[in-house]
């Protein structure tokens, strides 16, 4: 599982040290990405602390502070909808094309690990004096 996930925690997207004790907060742990039994990838690698912290609370995938995105969408919800239904979804807006493109590039990279095997593309569209960031995929 660690090899499949590139030894990256699915929650925080930071590297997981495979040699660290499973009792260490930064050590490897097997986690269920979702309680949904229909999910394509039911188990993922996570840090022990990330796995423990989420407990029964729904995970929030943080947008990096370096991205200039207004009203960013909750990525777990977006991932679940795109995985289930496919289609296109607006996920945020930025004041400049450069900011929007940086966010779009990050999203495609992040979704490649968040929902492996789901072919996600990102587009940047103009609208109302701002730049809209959208994710799209076909049905699986």
Tab-separated table of N, CA and C in Angstrom:
chain	number	residue	atom	x	y	z
A	1	UNK	N	0.826	-1.183	0.000
A	1	UNK	CA	0.000	0.000	0.000
A	1	UNK	C	0.876	1.255	0.000
A	2	UNK	N	1.933	1.244	0.814
A	2	UNK	CA	2.832	2.396	0.857
A	2	UNK	C	3.463	2.673	-0.495
A	3	UNK	N	3.883	1.610	-1.173
A	3	UNK	CA	4.475	1.775	-2.508
A	3	UNK	C	3.455	2.356	-3.477
A	4	UNK	N	2.238	1.835	-3.425
A	4	UNK	CA	1.177	2.310	-4.316
A	4	UNK	C	0.908	3.797	-4.102
A	5	UNK	N	0.921	4.236	-2.844
A	5	UNK	CA	0.620	5.627	-2.510
A	5	UNK	C	1.848	6.523	-2.518
A	6	UNK	N	2.998	5.973	-2.921
A	6	UNK	CA	4.218	6.769	-2.989
A	6	UNK	C	4.712	7.214	-1.621
A	7	UNK	N	4.327	6.475	-0.569
A	7	UNK	CA	4.709	6.788	0.808
A	7	UNK	C	4.398	8.242	1.150
A	8	UNK	N	3.201	8.692	0.746
A	8	UNK	CA	2.704	10.031	1.088
A	8	UNK	C	1.389	9.866	1.824
A	9	UNK	N	1.231	10.619	2.893
A	9	UNK	CA	0.007	10.595	3.691
A	9	UNK	C	-1.133	11.180	2.856
A	10	UNK	N	-2.221	10.452	2.749
A	10	UNK	CA	-3.331	10.937	1.929
A	10	UNK	C	-4.020	12.138	2.564
A	11	UNK	N	-3.881	12.315	3.882
A	11	UNK	CA	-4.551	13.410	4.573
A	11	UNK	C	-3.770	14.718	4.414
A	12	UNK	N	-2.486	14.706	4.809
A	12	UNK	CA	-1.702	15.952	4.794
A	12	UNK	C	-0.793	16.078	3.576
A	13	UNK	N	-0.656	14.994	2.799
A	13	UNK	CA	0.152	14.966	1.580
A	13	UNK	C	1.647	15.126	1.844
A	14	UNK	N	2.079	14.854	3.078
A	14	UNK	CA	3.496	14.897	3.420
A	14	UNK	C	4.072	13.478	3.359
A	15	UNK	N	5.405	13.348	3.189
A	15	UNK	CA	6.011	12.019	3.139
A	15	UNK	C	5.825	11.241	4.443
A	16	UNK	N	5.651	9.920	4.299
A	16	UNK	CA	5.564	9.012	5.441
A	16	UNK	C	6.857	8.214	5.456
A	17	UNK	N	7.561	8.213	6.585
A	17	UNK	CA	8.823	7.482	6.721
A	17	UNK	C	8.512	6.021	7.022
A	18	UNK	N	8.764	5.158	6.038
A	18	UNK	CA	8.439	3.737	6.193
A	18	UNK	C	9.251	3.053	7.280
A	19	UNK	N	10.388	3.625	7.667
A	19	UNK	CA	11.225	3.025	8.695
A	19	UNK	C	10.883	3.478	10.110
A	20	UNK	N	9.994	4.445	10.228
A	20	UNK	CA	9.620	4.971	11.536
A	20	UNK	C	8.656	4.005	12.228
A	21	UNK	N	8.714	3.980	13.541
A	21	UNK	CA	7.830	3.115	14.322
A	21	UNK	C	6.370	3.471	14.068
A	22	UNK	N	5.524	2.462	14.027
A	22	UNK	CA	4.093	2.708	13.847
A	22	UNK	C	3.498	3.393	15.072
A	23	UNK	N	4.233	3.425	16.171
A	23	UNK	CA	3.775	4.113	17.377
A	23	UNK	C	4.133	5.593	17.387
A	24	UNK	N	5.001	6.011	16.474
A	24	UNK	CA	5.387	7.420	16.355
A	24	UNK	C	4.293	8.174	15.606
A	25	UNK	N	3.978	9.406	15.991
A	25	UNK	CA	2.929	10.167	15.294
A	25	UNK	C	3.179	10.324	13.792
A	26	UNK	N	4.457	10.362	13.359
A	26	UNK	CA	4.768	10.513	11.930
A	26	UNK	C	4.986	9.170	11.248
A	27	UNK	N	4.784	8.069	12.007
A	27	UNK	CA	4.952	6.729	11.467
A	27	UNK	C	3.791	6.317	10.574
A	28	UNK	N	3.976	5.219	9.817
A	28	UNK	CA	2.938	4.779	8.883
A	28	UNK	C	1.738	4.144	9.577
A	29	UNK	N	0.587	4.333	8.961
A	29	UNK	CA	-0.665	3.787	9.462
A	29	UNK	C	-1.566	3.506	8.267
A	30	UNK	N	-2.385	2.466	8.361
A	30	UNK	CA	-3.363	2.176	7.320
A	30	UNK	C	-4.662	2.853	7.713
A	31	UNK	N	-5.234	3.603	6.781
A	31	UNK	CA	-6.443	4.362	7.075
A	31	UNK	C	-7.468	4.156	5.974
A	32	UNK	N	-8.719	4.180	6.341
A	32	UNK	CA	-9.796	4.157	5.356
A	32	UNK	C	-10.059	5.586	4.927
A	33	UNK	N	-10.026	5.829	3.628
A	33	UNK	CA	-10.250	7.182	3.123
A	33	UNK	C	-11.678	7.621	3.371
A	34	UNK	N	-12.575	6.669	3.347
A	34	UNK	CA	-13.983	6.991	3.516
A	34	UNK	C	-14.698	5.810	4.137
A	35	UNK	N	-15.790	6.071	4.785
A	35	UNK	CA	-16.596	4.995	5.345
A	35	UNK	C	-17.452	4.345	4.258
A	36	UNK	N	-17.488	4.926	3.078
A	36	UNK	CA	-18.279	4.413	1.972
A	36	UNK	C	-17.659	3.125	1.444
A	37	UNK	N	-18.345	2.019	1.584
A	37	UNK	CA	-17.829	0.718	1.145
A	37	UNK	C	-17.724	0.624	-0.384
A	38	UNK	N	-18.379	1.532	-1.085
A	38	UNK	CA	-18.347	1.517	-2.545
A	38	UNK	C	-17.130	2.251	-3.101
A	39	UNK	N	-16.340	2.853	-2.244
A	39	UNK	CA	-15.186	3.637	-2.691
A	39	UNK	C	-14.221	2.750	-3.467
A	40	UNK	N	-13.609	3.329	-4.490
A	40	UNK	CA	-12.673	2.576	-5.329
A	40	UNK	C	-11.389	2.236	-4.572
A	41	UNK	N	-10.927	3.146	-3.721
A	41	UNK	CA	-9.730	2.915	-2.913
A	41	UNK	C	-10.145	3.037	-1.454
A	42	UNK	N	-10.349	1.898	-0.801
A	42	UNK	CA	-10.872	1.918	0.568
A	42	UNK	C	-9.782	2.198	1.601
A	43	UNK	N	-8.574	1.704	1.374
A	43	UNK	CA	-7.501	1.895	2.355
A	43	UNK	C	-6.356	2.669	1.738
A	44	UNK	N	-5.781	3.554	2.549
A	44	UNK	CA	-4.686	4.404	2.104
A	44	UNK	C	-3.646	4.496	3.206
A	45	UNK	N	-2.456	4.940	2.847
A	45	UNK	CA	-1.398	5.155	3.837
A	45	UNK	C	-1.584	6.548	4.442
A	46	UNK	N	-1.362	6.640	5.746
A	46	UNK	CA	-1.473	7.921	6.450
A	46	UNK	C	-0.475	7.930	7.596
A	47	UNK	N	-0.125	9.112	8.072
A	47	UNK	CA	0.637	9.210	9.315
A	47	UNK	C	-0.264	8.728	10.450
A	48	UNK	N	0.316	8.146	11.443
A	48	UNK	CA	-0.478	7.701	12.592
A	48	UNK	C	-1.240	8.876	13.209
A	49	UNK	N	-0.575	10.026	13.349
A	49	UNK	CA	-1.223	11.197	13.946
A	49	UNK	C	-2.383	11.693	13.083
A	50	UNK	N	-2.210	11.712	11.765
A	50	UNK	CA	-3.293	12.161	10.873
A	50	UNK	C	-4.474	11.207	10.974
A	51	UNK	N	-4.182	9.921	11.039
A	51	UNK	CA	-5.226	8.907	11.144
A	51	UNK	C	-5.970	9.040	12.475
A	52	UNK	N	-5.238	9.216	13.551
A	52	UNK	CA	-5.834	9.324	14.881
A	52	UNK	C	-6.635	10.608	15.021
A	53	UNK	N	-6.082	11.712	14.528
A	53	UNK	CA	-6.726	13.019	14.660
A	53	UNK	C	-8.071	13.053	13.954
A	54	UNK	N	-8.175	12.421	12.794
A	54	UNK	CA	-9.431	12.495	12.065
A	54	UNK	C	-10.532	11.712	12.759
A	55	UNK	N	-10.173	10.609	13.448
A	55	UNK	CA	-11.157	9.831	14.195
A	55	UNK	C	-12.459	9.685	13.447
A	56	UNK	N	-13.542	10.069	14.069
A	56	UNK	CA	-14.871	9.962	13.459
A	56	UNK	C	-15.265	11.256	12.748
A	57	UNK	N	-14.356	12.215	12.689
A	57	UNK	CA	-14.632	13.506	12.057
A	57	UNK	C	-14.188	13.445	10.602
A	58	UNK	N	-14.977	14.021	9.736
A	58	UNK	CA	-14.635	14.028	8.320
A	58	UNK	C	-13.350	14.819	8.089
A	59	UNK	N	-12.476	14.273	7.295
A	59	UNK	CA	-11.182	14.884	7.008
A	59	UNK	C	-11.361	16.135	6.153
A	60	UNK	N	-10.531	17.126	6.428
A	60	UNK	CA	-10.481	18.333	5.614
A	60	UNK	C	-9.105	18.381	4.968
A	61	UNK	N	-9.082	18.422	3.654
A	61	UNK	CA	-7.826	18.552	2.926
A	61	UNK	C	-7.565	20.048	2.779
A	62	UNK	N	-6.490	20.495	3.392
A	62	UNK	CA	-6.184	21.931	3.404
A	62	UNK	C	-5.617	22.399	2.067
A	63	UNK	N	-6.055	23.569	1.659
A	63	UNK	CA	-5.453	24.247	0.518
A	63	UNK	C	-4.189	24.932	1.045
A	64	UNK	N	-3.076	24.890	0.308
A	64	UNK	CA	-1.864	25.562	0.771
A	64	UNK	C	-2.064	27.069	0.917
A	65	UNK	N	-1.481	27.645	1.954
A	65	UNK	CA	-1.576	29.081	2.194
A	65	UNK	C	-0.966	29.901	1.060
A	66	UNK	N	-0.021	29.329	0.332
A	66	UNK	CA	0.654	30.049	-0.748
A	66	UNK	C	-0.260	30.312	-1.943
A	67	UNK	N	-1.388	29.576	-2.035
A	67	UNK	CA	-2.306	29.767	-3.156
A	67	UNK	C	-3.277	30.904	-2.851
A	68	UNK	N	-3.464	31.778	-3.811
A	68	UNK	CA	-4.378	32.906	-3.661
A	68	UNK	C	-5.728	32.511	-4.266
A	69	UNK	N	-6.538	31.810	-3.456
A	69	UNK	CA	-7.839	31.314	-3.898
A	69	UNK	C	-8.908	31.831	-2.941
A	70	UNK	N	-9.972	32.400	-3.513
A	70	UNK	CA	-11.087	32.906	-2.727
A	70	UNK	C	-12.167	31.828	-2.681
A	71	UNK	N	-12.740	31.619	-1.509
A	71	UNK	CA	-13.795	30.635	-1.301
A	71	UNK	C	-13.451	29.267	-1.880
A	72	UNK	N	-12.337	28.673	-1.430
A	72	UNK	CA	-11.968	27.357	-1.945
A	72	UNK	C	-12.976	26.291	-1.506
A	73	UNK	N	-13.271	25.385	-2.415
A	73	UNK	CA	-14.232	24.314	-2.137
A	73	UNK	C	-13.605	23.268	-1.217
A	74	UNK	N	-14.428	22.567	-0.421
A	74	UNK	CA	-13.919	21.462	0.400
A	74	UNK	C	-13.544	20.288	-0.510
A	75	UNK	N	-12.270	19.965	-0.561
A	75	UNK	CA	-11.764	19.022	-1.563
A	75	UNK	C	-12.256	17.592	-1.389
A	76	UNK	N	-12.483	17.147	-0.168
A	76	UNK	CA	-13.002	15.785	0.024
A	76	UNK	C	-14.388	15.676	-0.613
A	77	UNK	N	-15.221	16.682	-0.416
A	77	UNK	CA	-16.568	16.681	-0.999
A	77	UNK	C	-16.486	16.704	-2.515
A	78	UNK	N	-15.593	17.528	-3.062
A	78	UNK	CA	-15.409	17.595	-4.509
A	78	UNK	C	-14.947	16.231	-5.030
A	79	UNK	N	-13.979	15.627	-4.359
A	79	UNK	CA	-13.456	14.321	-4.782
A	79	UNK	C	-14.563	13.268	-4.787
A	80	UNK	N	-15.374	13.257	-3.745
A	80	UNK	CA	-16.456	12.269	-3.666
A	80	UNK	C	-17.460	12.455	-4.798
A	81	UNK	N	-17.824	13.702	-5.090
A	81	UNK	CA	-18.794	13.955	-6.167
A	81	UNK	C	-18.212	13.594	-7.534
A	82	UNK	N	-16.967	14.010	-7.793
A	82	UNK	CA	-16.365	13.701	-9.089
A	82	UNK	C	-16.178	12.200	-9.262
A	83	UNK	N	-15.819	11.516	-8.192
A	83	UNK	CA	-15.635	10.072	-8.259
A	83	UNK	C	-16.970	9.362	-8.508
A	84	UNK	N	-18.009	9.843	-7.888
A	84	UNK	CA	-19.330	9.208	-7.993
A	84	UNK	C	-20.055	9.567	-9.289
A	85	UNK	N	-20.026	10.849	-9.664
A	85	UNK	CA	-20.852	11.314	-10.766
A	85	UNK	C	-20.084	11.786	-11.991
A	86	UNK	N	-18.795	12.092	-11.823
A	86	UNK	CA	-18.053	12.679	-12.932
A	86	UNK	C	-18.508	14.111	-13.155
A	87	UNK	N	-18.189	14.657	-14.302
A	87	UNK	CA	-18.633	16.010	-14.631
A	87	UNK	C	-17.604	17.078	-14.341
A	88	UNK	N	-18.125	18.284	-14.095
A	88	UNK	CA	-17.276	19.462	-13.898
A	88	UNK	C	-17.761	20.211	-12.672
A	89	UNK	N	-16.818	20.731	-11.904
A	89	UNK	CA	-17.188	21.447	-10.688
A	89	UNK	C	-16.256	22.626	-10.463
A	90	UNK	N	-16.843	23.789	-10.169
A	90	UNK	CA	-16.044	24.961	-9.810
A	90	UNK	C	-15.537	24.770	-8.390
A	91	UNK	N	-14.252	25.054	-8.193
A	91	UNK	CA	-13.658	24.806	-6.872
A	91	UNK	C	-13.091	26.063	-6.215
A	92	UNK	N	-13.023	27.158	-6.928
A	92	UNK	CA	-12.510	28.392	-6.337
A	92	UNK	C	-12.360	29.465	-7.395
A	93	UNK	N	-11.943	30.643	-6.927
A	93	UNK	CA	-11.702	31.754	-7.849
A	93	UNK	C	-10.477	32.517	-7.368
A	94	UNK	N	-9.805	33.134	-8.320
A	94	UNK	CA	-8.591	33.886	-8.018
A	94	UNK	C	-8.627	35.238	-8.707
A	95	UNK	N	-7.895	36.220	-8.155
A	95	UNK	CA	-7.888	37.561	-8.745
A	95	UNK	C	-7.054	37.673	-10.020
A	96	UNK	N	-6.123	36.732	-10.239
A	96	UNK	CA	-5.299	36.801	-11.451
A	96	UNK	C	-5.226	35.427	-12.107
A	97	UNK	N	-4.959	35.438	-13.415
A	97	UNK	CA	-4.834	34.177	-14.156
A	97	UNK	C	-3.662	33.356	-13.601
A	98	UNK	N	-2.592	34.031	-13.273
A	98	UNK	CA	-1.414	33.321	-12.747
A	98	UNK	C	-1.754	32.593	-11.444
A	99	UNK	N	-2.456	33.273	-10.522
A	99	UNK	CA	-2.866	32.636	-9.263
A	99	UNK	C	-3.776	31.442	-9.528
A	100	UNK	N	-4.720	31.624	-10.446
A	100	UNK	CA	-5.666	30.554	-10.765
A	100	UNK	C	-4.947	29.361	-11.392
A	101	UNK	N	-3.995	29.626	-12.279
A	101	UNK	CA	-3.270	28.531	-12.926
A	101	UNK	C	-2.404	27.776	-11.919
A	102	UNK	N	-1.786	28.498	-10.993
A	102	UNK	CA	-0.992	27.845	-9.951
A	102	UNK	C	-1.883	26.920	-9.119
A	103	UNK	N	-3.073	27.381	-8.772
A	103	UNK	CA	-4.010	26.556	-8.006
A	103	UNK	C	-4.478	25.358	-8.828
A	104	UNK	N	-4.758	25.575	-10.113
A	104	UNK	CA	-5.209	24.491	-10.985
A	104	UNK	C	-4.142	23.402	-11.093
A	105	UNK	N	-2.889	23.806	-11.262
A	105	UNK	CA	-1.789	22.838	-11.344
A	105	UNK	C	-1.662	22.054	-10.043
A	106	UNK	N	-1.765	22.745	-8.892
A	106	UNK	CA	-1.690	22.072	-7.599
A	106	UNK	C	-2.834	21.070	-7.451
A	107	UNK	N	-4.032	21.452	-7.854
A	107	UNK	CA	-5.196	20.570	-7.720
A	107	UNK	C	-5.040	19.285	-8.525
A	108	UNK	N	-4.575	19.387	-9.757
A	108	UNK	CA	-4.389	18.183	-10.577
A	108	UNK	C	-3.371	17.258	-9.912
A	109	UNK	N	-2.281	17.830	-9.422
A	109	UNK	CA	-1.267	17.030	-8.736
A	109	UNK	C	-1.833	16.398	-7.464
A	110	UNK	N	-2.544	17.174	-6.654
A	110	UNK	CA	-3.089	16.681	-5.381
A	110	UNK	C	-4.135	15.601	-5.604
A	111	UNK	N	-5.001	15.775	-6.597
A	111	UNK	CA	-6.035	14.777	-6.882
A	111	UNK	C	-5.440	13.478	-7.411
A	112	UNK	N	-4.257	13.536	-8.022
A	112	UNK	CA	-3.617	12.300	-8.495
A	112	UNK	C	-3.276	11.383	-7.327
A	113	UNK	N	-3.092	11.952	-6.146
A	113	UNK	CA	-2.829	11.136	-4.947
A	113	UNK	C	-4.078	10.967	-4.089
A	114	UNK	N	-4.957	11.940	-4.116
A	114	UNK	CA	-6.172	11.871	-3.314
A	114	UNK	C	-7.134	10.818	-3.858
A	115	UNK	N	-7.305	10.781	-5.175
A	115	UNK	CA	-8.180	9.800	-5.817
A	115	UNK	C	-7.401	9.161	-6.976
A	116	UNK	N	-6.476	8.245	-6.656
A	116	UNK	CA	-5.670	7.626	-7.710
A	116	UNK	C	-6.553	6.961	-8.765
A	117	UNK	N	-6.176	7.123	-10.011
A	117	UNK	CA	-6.918	6.492	-11.090
A	117	UNK	C	-8.067	7.324	-11.626
A	118	UNK	N	-8.421	8.410	-10.958
A	118	UNK	CA	-9.478	9.286	-11.452
A	118	UNK	C	-8.819	10.366	-12.306
A	119	UNK	N	-9.062	10.357	-13.616
A	119	UNK	CA	-8.411	11.340	-14.491
A	119	UNK	C	-9.041	12.727	-14.348
A	120	UNK	N	-8.410	13.564	-13.554
A	120	UNK	CA	-8.925	14.903	-13.274
A	120	UNK	C	-8.147	15.929	-14.088
A	121	UNK	N	-8.874	16.843	-14.710
A	121	UNK	CA	-8.256	17.965	-15.407
A	121	UNK	C	-8.761	19.255	-14.772
A	122	UNK	N	-7.984	20.311	-14.909
A	122	UNK	CA	-8.371	21.614	-14.359
A	122	UNK	C	-8.360	22.644	-15.470
A	123	UNK	N	-9.314	23.564	-15.389
A	123	UNK	CA	-9.366	24.665	-16.338
A	123	UNK	C	-9.476	25.976	-15.573
A	124	UNK	N	-9.044	27.034	-16.233
A	124	UNK	CA	-9.161	28.386	-15.679
A	124	UNK	C	-9.992	29.189	-16.672
A	125	UNK	N	-11.111	29.709	-16.199
A	125	UNK	CA	-12.021	30.480	-17.046
A	125	UNK	C	-12.182	31.880	-16.467
A	126	UNK	N	-12.390	32.860	-17.352
A	126	UNK	CA	-12.638	34.219	-16.881
A	126	UNK	C	-14.121	34.388	-16.603
A	127	UNK	N	-14.418	35.221	-15.616
A	127	UNK	CA	-15.813	35.480	-15.296
A	127	UNK	C	-15.950	36.552	-14.243
A	128	UNK	N	-16.633	37.623	-14.564
A	128	UNK	CA	-16.906	38.669	-13.590
A	128	UNK	C	-15.669	39.360	-13.045
A	129	UNK	N	-14.635	39.514	-13.857
A	129	UNK	CA	-13.434	40.198	-13.408
A	129	UNK	C	-12.522	39.338	-12.548
A	130	UNK	N	-12.766	38.049	-12.546
A	130	UNK	CA	-11.926	37.124	-11.774
A	130	UNK	C	-11.684	35.877	-12.619
A	131	UNK	N	-10.941	34.948	-12.076
A	131	UNK	CA	-10.600	33.729	-12.799
A	131	UNK	C	-11.118	32.534	-12.013
A	132	UNK	N	-11.976	31.752	-12.662
A	132	UNK	CA	-12.636	30.619	-12.023
A	132	UNK	C	-11.853	29.340	-12.278
A	133	UNK	N	-11.678	28.543	-11.243
A	133	UNK	CA	-10.936	27.291	-11.324
A	133	UNK	C	-11.949	26.148	-11.274
A	134	UNK	N	-11.895	25.286	-12.284
A	134	UNK	CA	-12.818	24.163	-12.354
A	134	UNK	C	-12.063	22.858	-12.500
A	135	UNK	N	-12.580	21.809	-11.900
A	135	UNK	CA	-12.060	20.463	-12.061
A	135	UNK	C	-13.089	19.665	-12.863
A	136	UNK	N	-12.610	18.753	-13.699
A	136	UNK	CA	-13.514	17.940	-14.484
A	136	UNK	C	-12.963	16.528	-14.627
A	137	UNK	N	-13.878	15.592	-14.800
A	137	UNK	CA	-13.521	14.207	-15.076
A	137	UNK	C	-14.706	13.527	-15.730
A	138	UNK	N	-14.416	12.428	-16.405
A	138	UNK	CA	-15.496	11.614	-16.945
A	138	UNK	C	-15.971	10.641	-15.880
A	139	UNK	N	-16.982	9.898	-16.177
A	139	UNK	CA	-17.466	8.879	-15.223
A	139	UNK	C	-16.493	7.715	-15.217
A	140	UNK	N	-16.392	7.058	-14.055
A	140	UNK	CA	-15.540	5.866	-13.976
A	140	UNK	C	-16.399	4.642	-14.044
